[in-house]
Amino acid sequence: MRLSRRTRLAGVALIAAGSLTLAACGGGSDDKSEGGGSTKSVITVYGTNPQNPMIPTATNEVGGGDPLDNLFSGLVAYNTDGSVTNDVAESIEPNKDSTVWTVKLKDGKKFTDGSAVTADSFVKAWNYGANPANKQLNNYFFYPIKGTDDVGNTVGGAKTVSGLKVIDDKSFTITLKSSESDFPLRLGYSAYFPVPDSAYDSAGKITKEYGNKPIGNGPYKLSKTGWEKNKQISLVPNPDYDGPHKAKNGGLTFKFFNSVDSAYTAVQSGTLDVLDQVPPSALTTFESDSAVKAYNEPGSSFSSFTIPERLAHFGKNEEGELRRAAISMAINRPEITKKIFNNARTPASDFTSPVLDGWTDKVTGNEVLKFNPEEAKAKWAEADKISKWSGKFQLAYNNDGAGNKEFSEAMANQIKNTLGIDAEPKAYPTFDELRTVVTDRTIKTPFRTGWQADYPSMLNYLGPIYATGAGSNDGDYSNKDFDKLIQDASAATGDDRYKLIGEAQAILMKDLPAIPLWYQNATAVTAKDLKGFVFNWKQKPDYYALTK
């Protein structure tokens, strides 16, 4: 079954009407937003300590991504439903075959240090992000641009991307390697944000100091206290911002907790306004909890776990293919989503999300995602004939994420009982700590992974995670046939694009660089006096619209 976005959103609206707790009346204030809440109230929201300094081209996780999305503005901004509207851009126009895009900027745009946002603010930042020598995690997002293959090469490498040309302060061109009809759709993602000249040192490197105190051009700027490591990040409205996401509140504070259960308790007690993920311990009760307002509707987040090919017995060969399939078929996804998540998760049938245009549950090879203990045992035994299994199967997870401990324990038990091997979870206290060992490739076990879309396209769930050399390819997977299909799909439209995406997913079903688990419902609780909460296409609240 293939669904259009319009069909899915209609379904979401019907479900939401029956499941959302309606907003209660807020308290009085001298300054009111359109929704009745105070424009002076600071909204406290759940967050996690960023893995890295908050540099747009180097941030690909939500701990840093959520604040960055509020500190910066891109050429376009995303509306609640995932459609785009111009923000810094006055226009983004293609040539006849959509290989060259001409960008013109609006007048008067400034960074919060007072410097002007110019064409060079974008082009210089993109050149920096595209250069492999700078080791930026979002490097992959610049690959469609002509000349990125030449930048930073050790032999005669270019210093800048040939496909990026500044025309004047207010305009530049982007030349792509091949036709890409919806290229502007991605330009609201943080990798494409502009960066001021003050971010760079004398050698042209963006400094760590800048990442710790980023200067942006978005709806908010850092407060005087800013990023207090392992505690919180405080933002205040940017008075000079006049784009589509102008703040309706008095600021945002991203507060960090040791566990999501602690964050839930903070919402109940009134010390946290927004928790955008409900812990399993509360899933059966949160919608009837009189201390909070509850939200529950279909979402876009995808959950998986990754088995790097460098691990013994899981290489890119027949043995590795058999063992990955066996592990996947040993997992009873419906049992976990029911017993642990109270059906607030849906077992996965692909590598993307059902809320996206062109999604289908008919993917070749996806029977490997079904619980089949007999077939799992048979494949494991066949792999043993190639190379006898020894050791322990461990699954790493971060303990500060909702449900990670519970599902990791349950899944390890299922694998252990089905395959008759020693399997157990391995806990890391925080997301930051897990991501550090994943990023530097020192982790020696499979590990929990997931994806929250950067822009609303199935390709965003595939290319950045599984393409050769992609910034979020944590398992270092590489398949040239897959890479080619993703490249061809980027240039195609309509059914042709969806057909190519289906073929690419069939390759993933065979290779299983990650084991798809489930799609996550968008669940949240907020303070009873909070107003303006809705889930956007990214399964996040529109932070700028929150008041109380």
Coordinates of C-alpha atoms in Angstrom, one line a residue:
M1 CA 0.0 0.0 0.0
R2 CA 1.4 3.4 -1.0
L3 CA 0.1 6.5 0.7
S4 CA 0.1 10.2 -0.2
R5 CA 1.0 12.8 2.4
R6 CA -2.5 14.2 2.2
T7 CA -4.2 10.9 2.9
R8 CA -1.9 10.3 5.9
L9 CA -2.4 13.7 7.4
A10 CA -6.1 13.3 7.2
G11 CA -5.8 10.1 9.2
V12 CA -3.6 11.8 11.7
A13 CA -6.2 14.5 12.2
L14 CA -8.9 11.9 12.9
I15 CA -6.7 10.0 15.4
A16 CA -5.5 13.2 17.1
A17 CA -9.1 14.4 17.6
G18 CA -9.8 11.3 19.7
S19 CA -6.6 11.1 21.6
L20 CA -5.4 14.6 22.4
T21 CA -6.3 16.2 25.7
L22 CA -7.6 19.6 25.0
A23 CA -5.7 22.6 26.3
A24 CA -6.7 24.0 29.7
C25 CA -7.0 27.7 30.3
G26 CA -3.7 29.4 31.1
G27 CA -2.9 32.0 33.8
G28 CA -3.2 35.7 33.4
S29 CA -0.5 38.0 32.0
D30 CA 0.0 41.6 30.9
D31 CA 1.4 40.4 27.5
K32 CA -0.6 37.9 25.5
S33 CA 0.1 35.9 22.4
E34 CA -2.6 35.2 19.8
G35 CA -3.3 32.0 21.6
G36 CA -3.8 33.7 25.0
G37 CA -0.5 32.7 26.6
S38 CA 2.1 35.1 27.9
T39 CA 4.7 36.4 25.5
K40 CA 7.1 36.8 28.4
S41 CA 7.0 33.3 29.8
V42 CA 10.2 31.2 29.4
I43 CA 9.3 27.7 28.3
T44 CA 11.3 24.8 29.8
V45 CA 11.7 21.8 27.5
Y46 CA 13.3 18.4 27.7
G47 CA 16.7 18.1 26.1
T48 CA 20.0 16.2 26.2
N49 CA 23.5 17.5 26.4
P50 CA 24.9 17.9 22.9
Q51 CA 27.5 15.5 21.8
N52 CA 29.7 18.1 20.1
P53 CA 30.0 21.9 20.0
M54 CA 26.9 23.3 18.2
I55 CA 28.3 23.9 14.7
P56 CA 25.6 23.5 12.0
T57 CA 27.7 21.4 9.7
A58 CA 28.9 19.2 12.7
T59 CA 25.7 18.4 14.5
N60 CA 23.5 15.4 13.6
E61 CA 21.9 14.5 16.8
V62 CA 18.9 16.0 18.6
G63 CA 20.8 17.2 21.7
G64 CA 22.5 19.9 19.7
G65 CA 20.0 19.9 16.8
D66 CA 17.0 21.2 18.7
P67 CA 18.8 24.3 20.0
L68 CA 20.4 24.9 16.6
D69 CA 17.1 24.8 14.8
N70 CA 16.0 27.7 17.1
L71 CA 19.3 29.7 17.0
F72 CA 19.6 29.7 13.2
S73 CA 17.5 30.3 10.1
G74 CA 18.1 28.7 6.7
L75 CA 17.2 29.7 3.2
V76 CA 13.8 28.0 3.8
A77 CA 11.8 27.2 6.9
Y78 CA 9.6 24.1 7.5
N79 CA 5.9 24.6 8.2
T80 CA 4.2 22.3 10.7
D81 CA 3.1 19.9 8.0
G82 CA 6.6 19.7 6.4
S83 CA 5.9 22.1 3.5
V84 CA 8.5 24.8 3.0
T85 CA 8.4 28.6 3.0
N86 CA 11.2 31.0 2.3
D87 CA 13.0 32.4 5.3
V88 CA 16.3 34.1 4.5
A89 CA 15.8 33.4 0.8
E90 CA 13.8 35.8 -1.4
S91 CA 13.8 33.2 -4.1
I92 CA 15.3 29.9 -5.1
E93 CA 14.9 29.3 -8.9
P94 CA 16.1 26.4 -11.1
N95 CA 17.2 26.3 -14.6
K96 CA 15.3 24.1 -17.1
D97 CA 16.7 20.7 -15.9
S98 CA 17.0 21.6 -12.2
T99 CA 20.8 21.2 -12.2
V100 CA 21.5 24.9 -11.4
W101 CA 19.7 26.8 -8.7
T102 CA 19.9 30.6 -8.3
V103 CA 19.4 31.9 -4.7
K104 CA 18.5 35.5 -3.9
L105 CA 18.5 36.6 -0.3
K106 CA 16.1 39.0 1.4
D107 CA 17.5 42.4 2.5
G108 CA 18.4 43.3 6.0
K109 CA 19.1 39.9 7.5
K110 CA 21.6 39.9 10.3
F111 CA 23.4 37.6 12.7
T112 CA 22.9 38.3 16.4
D113 CA 26.4 39.9 16.5
G114 CA 25.1 42.6 14.2
S115 CA 27.0 41.4 11.1
A116 CA 25.1 41.0 7.8
V117 CA 23.9 37.6 6.5
T118 CA 25.3 37.5 3.0
A119 CA 25.6 35.0 0.2
D120 CA 29.2 34.4 1.4
S121 CA 27.8 33.4 4.9
F122 CA 26.2 30.4 3.2
V123 CA 28.8 29.5 0.6
K124 CA 31.7 29.8 3.0
A125 CA 29.9 27.6 5.6
W126 CA 29.0 25.0 2.9
N127 CA 32.5 24.9 1.6
Y128 CA 33.7 24.3 5.1
G129 CA 31.2 21.5 5.7
A130 CA 31.9 19.8 2.3
N131 CA 35.6 19.6 3.0
P132 CA 36.5 16.1 4.4
A133 CA 39.6 17.6 6.1
N134 CA 37.3 19.5 8.4
K135 CA 35.6 16.3 9.6
Q136 CA 32.1 17.7 9.7
L137 CA 29.4 15.1 10.5
N138 CA 27.0 16.6 8.0
N139 CA 29.5 16.4 5.1
Y140 CA 27.2 14.0 3.2
F141 CA 24.5 16.7 2.7
F142 CA 26.8 18.5 0.3
Y143 CA 27.5 15.5 -1.9
P144 CA 24.8 16.5 -4.5
I145 CA 26.7 19.7 -5.3
K146 CA 29.2 19.7 -8.2
G147 CA 32.8 19.7 -7.2
T148 CA 32.4 18.2 -3.7
D149 CA 34.4 15.1 -4.9
D150 CA 37.4 17.4 -5.6
V151 CA 37.4 19.4 -2.3
G152 CA 40.2 18.5 0.1
N153 CA 41.8 15.8 -2.1
T154 CA 45.4 15.2 -1.0
V155 CA 46.7 15.5 -4.5
G156 CA 45.8 18.8 -6.1
G157 CA 42.5 19.1 -4.1
A158 CA 40.4 22.2 -4.5
K159 CA 39.8 24.4 -1.5
T160 CA 36.3 25.3 -2.5
V161 CA 33.4 23.6 -4.1
S162 CA 33.2 24.5 -7.8
G163 CA 29.4 24.2 -7.8
L164 CA 29.0 27.1 -5.4
K165 CA 29.4 30.6 -6.9
V166 CA 28.8 33.9 -5.1
I167 CA 27.3 36.5 -7.6
D168 CA 27.1 39.4 -5.1
D169 CA 26.2 39.9 -1.5
K170 CA 22.6 38.9 -2.0
S171 CA 22.8 36.1 -4.5
F172 CA 24.7 32.8 -5.3
T173 CA 24.3 29.8 -7.5
I174 CA 24.3 26.1 -6.7
T175 CA 25.3 23.7 -9.5
L176 CA 24.4 20.0 -8.8
K177 CA 26.0 16.9 -10.2
S178 CA 22.7 15.7 -11.6
S179 CA 19.1 16.9 -11.8
E180 CA 17.3 17.1 -8.5
S181 CA 13.8 18.5 -8.8
D182 CA 13.2 19.0 -5.1
F183 CA 16.6 20.2 -4.0
P184 CA 15.3 23.2 -2.1
L185 CA 13.3 20.9 0.2
R186 CA 16.5 20.0 2.1
L187 CA 17.7 23.6 2.5
G188 CA 15.9 24.1 5.8
Y189 CA 18.1 21.5 7.5
S190 CA 20.8 22.7 9.9
A191 CA 23.8 21.6 7.7
Y192 CA 22.8 24.5 5.3
F193 CA 22.6 27.2 7.9
P194 CA 24.8 30.3 7.4
V195 CA 27.7 31.0 9.7
P196 CA 29.2 34.5 10.5
D197 CA 32.8 35.4 9.8
S198 CA 33.4 35.6 13.6
A199 CA 33.1 31.8 13.8
Y200 CA 36.4 31.2 11.9
D201 CA 39.9 31.5 13.2
S202 CA 42.9 32.9 11.2
A203 CA 43.4 29.5 9.5
G204 CA 39.8 29.4 8.3
K205 CA 38.6 26.8 10.9
I206 CA 35.3 27.1 12.8
T207 CA 36.4 27.3 16.4
K208 CA 35.2 25.1 19.3
E209 CA 34.6 28.3 21.2
Y210 CA 32.1 29.4 18.6
G211 CA 30.4 26.0 18.8
N212 CA 30.1 26.4 22.6
K213 CA 28.6 29.9 22.1
P214 CA 27.1 29.9 18.6
I215 CA 26.0 33.2 17.0
G216 CA 23.1 32.6 14.7
N217 CA 20.4 34.5 12.8
G218 CA 17.3 32.6 14.0
P219 CA 14.3 33.2 16.2
Y220 CA 16.4 32.9 19.4
K221 CA 19.9 33.7 20.6
L222 CA 21.8 32.3 23.6
S223 CA 21.1 33.9 27.0
K224 CA 23.9 35.3 29.1
T225 CA 24.2 31.8 30.8
G226 CA 23.9 30.0 27.5
W227 CA 25.0 26.4 27.4
E228 CA 25.7 25.1 30.9
K229 CA 27.3 21.7 30.2
N230 CA 25.3 18.7 31.5
K231 CA 22.7 21.0 32.9
Q232 CA 20.8 23.1 30.4
I233 CA 20.9 25.5 27.3
S234 CA 19.0 28.8 27.7
L235 CA 17.8 30.8 24.8
V236 CA 16.1 34.2 24.6
P237 CA 14.2 35.7 21.6
N238 CA 16.2 37.4 18.9
P239 CA 14.5 40.9 18.5
D240 CA 15.9 41.3 15.0
Y241 CA 14.4 38.1 13.6
D242 CA 11.4 38.8 11.4
G243 CA 10.9 35.4 9.7
P244 CA 8.0 32.9 9.8
H245 CA 9.1 31.4 13.2
K246 CA 9.2 34.5 15.3
A247 CA 9.1 33.6 19.0
K248 CA 5.8 34.0 20.8
N249 CA 7.3 33.3 24.2
G250 CA 10.0 34.9 26.4
G251 CA 12.6 32.2 25.7
L252 CA 13.4 28.5 25.8
T253 CA 15.4 26.5 28.3
F254 CA 16.5 23.0 27.2
K255 CA 16.9 21.1 30.5
F256 CA 18.9 17.9 30.9
F257 CA 17.8 14.9 33.1
N258 CA 19.4 11.7 34.1
S259 CA 16.4 9.8 32.8
V260 CA 13.1 10.4 31.0
D261 CA 11.3 9.2 34.1
S262 CA 12.8 12.1 36.1
A263 CA 11.7 14.5 33.3
Y264 CA 8.1 13.1 33.5
T265 CA 8.1 13.7 37.2
A266 CA 9.3 17.2 36.6
V267 CA 6.3 17.9 34.3
Q268 CA 3.9 16.5 36.9
S269 CA 5.4 18.8 39.5
G270 CA 5.4 21.9 37.3
T271 CA 9.2 22.3 37.0
L272 CA 9.3 21.3 33.3
D273 CA 6.8 22.5 30.7
V274 CA 7.4 20.1 27.8
L275 CA 8.5 16.4 27.5
D276 CA 8.3 15.3 23.9
Q277 CA 8.8 11.6 24.7
V278 CA 6.8 9.6 27.3
P279 CA 8.7 6.9 29.2
P280 CA 7.4 3.3 29.1
S281 CA 6.6 3.5 32.8
A282 CA 3.9 6.1 32.0
L283 CA 2.5 4.9 28.6
T284 CA -0.5 3.1 30.1
T285 CA -1.4 6.1 32.4
F286 CA -0.2 9.4 30.9
E287 CA -3.4 10.1 28.9
S288 CA -5.5 9.9 32.1
D289 CA -2.9 11.6 34.3
S290 CA -4.6 14.7 35.7
A291 CA -1.3 16.4 36.5
V292 CA -0.3 16.8 32.8
K293 CA -1.7 17.4 29.3
A294 CA -1.2 14.4 27.1
Y295 CA -0.6 14.0 23.4
N296 CA -0.5 10.8 21.3
E297 CA -0.5 10.5 17.5
P298 CA 1.4 8.8 14.6
G299 CA 4.9 10.1 14.2
S300 CA 7.9 10.0 11.9
S301 CA 10.7 8.7 14.1
F302 CA 12.4 5.4 13.1
S303 CA 14.1 3.0 15.5
S304 CA 16.8 0.4 14.8
F305 CA 20.0 -1.0 16.0
T306 CA 23.2 -1.1 14.0
I307 CA 25.7 -4.0 13.7
P308 CA 29.0 -2.6 12.3
E309 CA 30.6 -4.8 9.6
R310 CA 33.9 -4.6 11.5
L311 CA 32.6 -6.9 14.2
A312 CA 33.6 -10.5 14.2
H313 CA 31.0 -12.8 12.5
F314 CA 29.1 -9.8 11.1
G315 CA 31.3 -8.9 8.1
K316 CA 30.1 -8.3 4.6
N317 CA 30.0 -11.9 3.6
E318 CA 27.6 -14.9 3.7
E319 CA 28.1 -15.6 7.4
G320 CA 27.4 -11.9 8.3
E321 CA 24.3 -11.9 6.1
L322 CA 22.9 -15.1 7.7
R323 CA 23.6 -13.8 11.3
R324 CA 22.0 -10.4 10.7
A325 CA 18.9 -12.1 9.3
A326 CA 18.8 -14.6 12.2
I327 CA 19.1 -11.8 14.8
S328 CA 16.3 -9.8 13.0
M329 CA 13.9 -12.8 12.9
A330 CA 14.6 -13.7 16.5
I331 CA 13.0 -10.4 17.6
N332 CA 9.3 -10.4 18.4
R333 CA 8.6 -6.7 17.6
P334 CA 4.8 -6.9 18.2
E335 CA 5.4 -8.3 21.7
I336 CA 7.8 -5.5 22.6
T337 CA 5.7 -2.7 21.1
K338 CA 2.6 -4.0 23.1
K339 CA 4.1 -5.0 26.4
I340 CA 6.7 -2.2 26.8
F341 CA 5.4 0.6 24.7
N342 CA 1.6 0.0 25.1
N343 CA 1.3 0.0 21.3
A344 CA 2.8 3.5 21.1
R345 CA 5.2 2.0 18.6
T346 CA 4.4 0.2 15.3
P347 CA 6.6 -2.7 14.1
A348 CA 8.7 -1.6 11.2
S349 CA 8.2 -2.9 7.7
D350 CA 10.8 -0.8 6.0
F351 CA 13.7 1.7 6.7
T352 CA 11.7 4.9 6.5
S353 CA 8.4 6.1 7.9
P354 CA 4.7 5.7 7.1
V355 CA 4.1 9.5 7.3
L356 CA 6.1 10.2 4.2
D357 CA 5.1 10.7 0.6
G358 CA 5.3 7.4 -1.4
W359 CA 5.6 5.1 1.6
T360 CA 4.6 1.5 1.2
D361 CA 4.7 -1.6 3.4
K362 CA 5.3 -3.8 0.3
V363 CA 9.1 -3.9 0.3
T364 CA 10.9 -6.8 -1.3
G365 CA 12.6 -8.9 1.4
N366 CA 10.9 -7.4 4.4
E367 CA 9.8 -10.8 5.7
V368 CA 13.2 -10.7 7.5
L369 CA 11.5 -8.2 9.9
K370 CA 8.9 -10.8 11.0
F371 CA 9.3 -12.9 14.1
N372 CA 10.2 -16.4 12.8
P373 CA 12.1 -18.4 15.5
E374 CA 12.5 -21.6 13.4
E375 CA 14.0 -19.7 10.4
A376 CA 16.2 -17.7 12.8
K377 CA 17.6 -20.8 14.3
A378 CA 18.2 -22.4 10.9
K379 CA 20.0 -19.3 9.6
W380 CA 22.2 -19.1 12.8
A381 CA 23.1 -22.8 12.4
E382 CA 23.9 -22.3 8.8
A383 CA 26.2 -19.5 9.7
D384 CA 27.9 -21.7 12.4
K385 CA 28.8 -24.1 9.6
I386 CA 30.9 -21.3 8.0
S387 CA 32.4 -20.0 11.2
K388 CA 31.4 -21.3 14.7
W389 CA 29.9 -18.5 16.9
S390 CA 31.8 -17.7 20.1
G391 CA 31.4 -14.8 22.6
K392 CA 28.5 -12.7 23.8
F393 CA 26.0 -10.7 21.8
Q394 CA 25.6 -7.3 23.5
L395 CA 23.3 -4.4 22.5
A396 CA 24.4 -1.0 23.6
Y397 CA 21.9 1.7 24.5
N398 CA 21.8 5.1 26.3
N399 CA 20.0 5.1 29.6
D400 CA 18.6 8.6 29.3
G401 CA 16.3 7.8 26.4
A402 CA 12.6 6.8 27.0
G403 CA 12.2 3.0 26.9
N404 CA 15.8 2.2 25.8
K405 CA 16.6 0.1 28.9
E406 CA 13.3 -1.8 28.8
F407 CA 13.3 -2.7 25.2
S408 CA 17.0 -3.6 25.1
E409 CA 16.6 -6.0 28.0
A410 CA 13.5 -7.6 26.4
M411 CA 15.2 -7.8 23.0
A412 CA 18.3 -9.4 24.4
N413 CA 16.2 -12.0 26.2
Q414 CA 14.3 -12.8 22.9
I415 CA 17.6 -13.3 21.0
K416 CA 19.1 -15.4 23.8
N417 CA 16.0 -17.6 24.1
T418 CA 15.5 -18.0 20.4
L419 CA 19.1 -18.6 19.3
G420 CA 20.4 -20.2 22.4
I421 CA 23.3 -17.7 22.7
D422 CA 24.6 -15.5 25.4
A423 CA 23.0 -12.1 24.8
E424 CA 22.6 -9.1 27.1
P425 CA 22.1 -5.3 27.0
K426 CA 25.0 -2.9 27.6
A427 CA 24.1 0.5 29.2
Y428 CA 25.8 3.8 28.6
P429 CA 24.5 6.5 31.1
T430 CA 23.9 9.2 28.5
F431 CA 23.3 9.7 24.8
D432 CA 26.4 11.8 24.6
E433 CA 28.6 9.0 26.0
L434 CA 27.1 6.4 23.6
R435 CA 27.5 8.7 20.6
T436 CA 31.1 9.4 21.5
V437 CA 32.2 5.8 21.2
V438 CA 30.0 5.3 18.1
T439 CA 31.5 8.3 16.4
D440 CA 35.1 7.5 17.2
R441 CA 34.5 3.8 16.2
T442 CA 35.7 2.4 19.5
I443 CA 32.4 0.7 20.3
K444 CA 32.8 -3.1 20.1
T445 CA 29.1 -4.1 20.1
P446 CA 25.9 -3.5 18.2
F447 CA 24.2 -0.3 19.3
R448 CA 20.8 1.4 19.4
T449 CA 20.2 3.8 16.5
G450 CA 17.3 5.8 15.2
W451 CA 16.4 8.6 12.9
Q452 CA 14.5 11.8 13.1
A453 CA 14.1 13.3 9.7
D454 CA 16.1 16.3 8.6
Y455 CA 13.7 17.1 5.8
P456 CA 10.4 15.4 4.8
S457 CA 11.6 12.8 2.2
M458 CA 12.1 9.0 2.3
L459 CA 15.6 9.7 0.7
N460 CA 16.6 11.5 4.0
Y461 CA 16.1 8.2 5.9
L462 CA 18.3 6.3 3.4
G463 CA 21.2 8.3 1.9
P464 CA 22.5 10.0 5.1
I465 CA 22.5 6.7 7.0
Y466 CA 23.5 4.0 4.5
A467 CA 25.3 5.7 1.6
T468 CA 29.0 5.1 1.4
G469 CA 30.9 7.6 3.5
A470 CA 27.7 9.4 4.7
G471 CA 28.0 11.4 8.0
S472 CA 25.4 9.3 9.9
N473 CA 26.6 5.9 8.5
D474 CA 27.6 4.7 11.9
G475 CA 28.2 1.1 10.8
D476 CA 30.4 2.1 7.8
Y477 CA 28.1 0.2 5.4
S478 CA 29.0 0.4 1.7
N479 CA 27.1 -0.9 -1.3
K480 CA 27.7 0.7 -4.7
D481 CA 24.4 -0.6 -6.1
F482 CA 22.5 1.0 -3.3
D483 CA 24.5 4.3 -3.7
K484 CA 23.6 4.4 -7.4
L485 CA 19.9 3.8 -6.8
I486 CA 19.8 6.6 -4.2
Q487 CA 21.5 9.0 -6.6
D488 CA 19.1 8.0 -9.4
A489 CA 16.1 8.4 -7.1
S490 CA 17.2 12.0 -6.2
A491 CA 16.9 13.0 -9.9
A492 CA 13.6 11.2 -10.5
T493 CA 10.1 12.3 -9.6
G494 CA 6.8 10.6 -8.7
D495 CA 6.4 6.9 -9.2
D496 CA 9.8 6.6 -10.8
R497 CA 11.4 7.9 -7.7
Y498 CA 9.4 5.6 -5.4
K499 CA 10.3 2.5 -7.6
L500 CA 14.0 3.3 -7.2
I501 CA 13.6 3.8 -3.5
G502 CA 11.9 0.4 -3.3
E503 CA 14.8 -1.2 -5.1
A504 CA 17.3 0.5 -2.8
Q505 CA 15.4 -0.7 0.3
A506 CA 15.4 -4.3 -1.1
I507 CA 19.2 -4.2 -1.0
L508 CA 19.1 -3.0 2.6
M509 CA 16.7 -5.8 3.5
K510 CA 19.3 -8.3 2.2
D511 CA 22.3 -6.6 3.7
L512 CA 20.7 -5.4 7.0
P513 CA 23.3 -2.8 7.9
A514 CA 20.8 -1.9 10.6
I515 CA 18.0 -3.9 12.0
P516 CA 14.7 -2.0 11.7
L517 CA 12.6 -2.2 14.8
W518 CA 9.6 0.1 14.9
Y519 CA 8.1 3.5 14.1
Q520 CA 7.6 5.7 17.1
N521 CA 4.3 7.3 17.9
A522 CA 4.6 11.0 18.8
T523 CA 3.8 11.0 22.5
A524 CA 4.3 14.0 24.8
V525 CA 3.2 15.5 28.1
T526 CA 3.2 19.2 28.9
A527 CA 2.4 21.4 31.9
K528 CA -1.4 22.0 32.2
D529 CA -1.0 25.8 31.5
L530 CA 1.1 25.3 28.3
K531 CA -0.5 26.6 25.1
G532 CA 0.4 26.2 21.4
F533 CA 1.7 22.6 21.5
V534 CA 1.3 20.6 18.3
F535 CA 3.6 18.0 16.7
N536 CA 5.2 19.1 13.5
W537 CA 6.3 16.8 10.7
K538 CA 9.6 16.1 12.5
Q539 CA 7.7 14.7 15.6
K540 CA 8.8 17.8 17.6
P541 CA 6.9 20.8 18.9
D542 CA 7.1 24.1 17.1
Y543 CA 9.1 25.6 20.0
Y544 CA 8.6 29.2 18.9
A545 CA 4.8 28.8 19.1
L546 CA 4.7 27.7 22.8
T547 CA 3.3 30.0 25.4
K548 CA 1.7 29.6 28.9

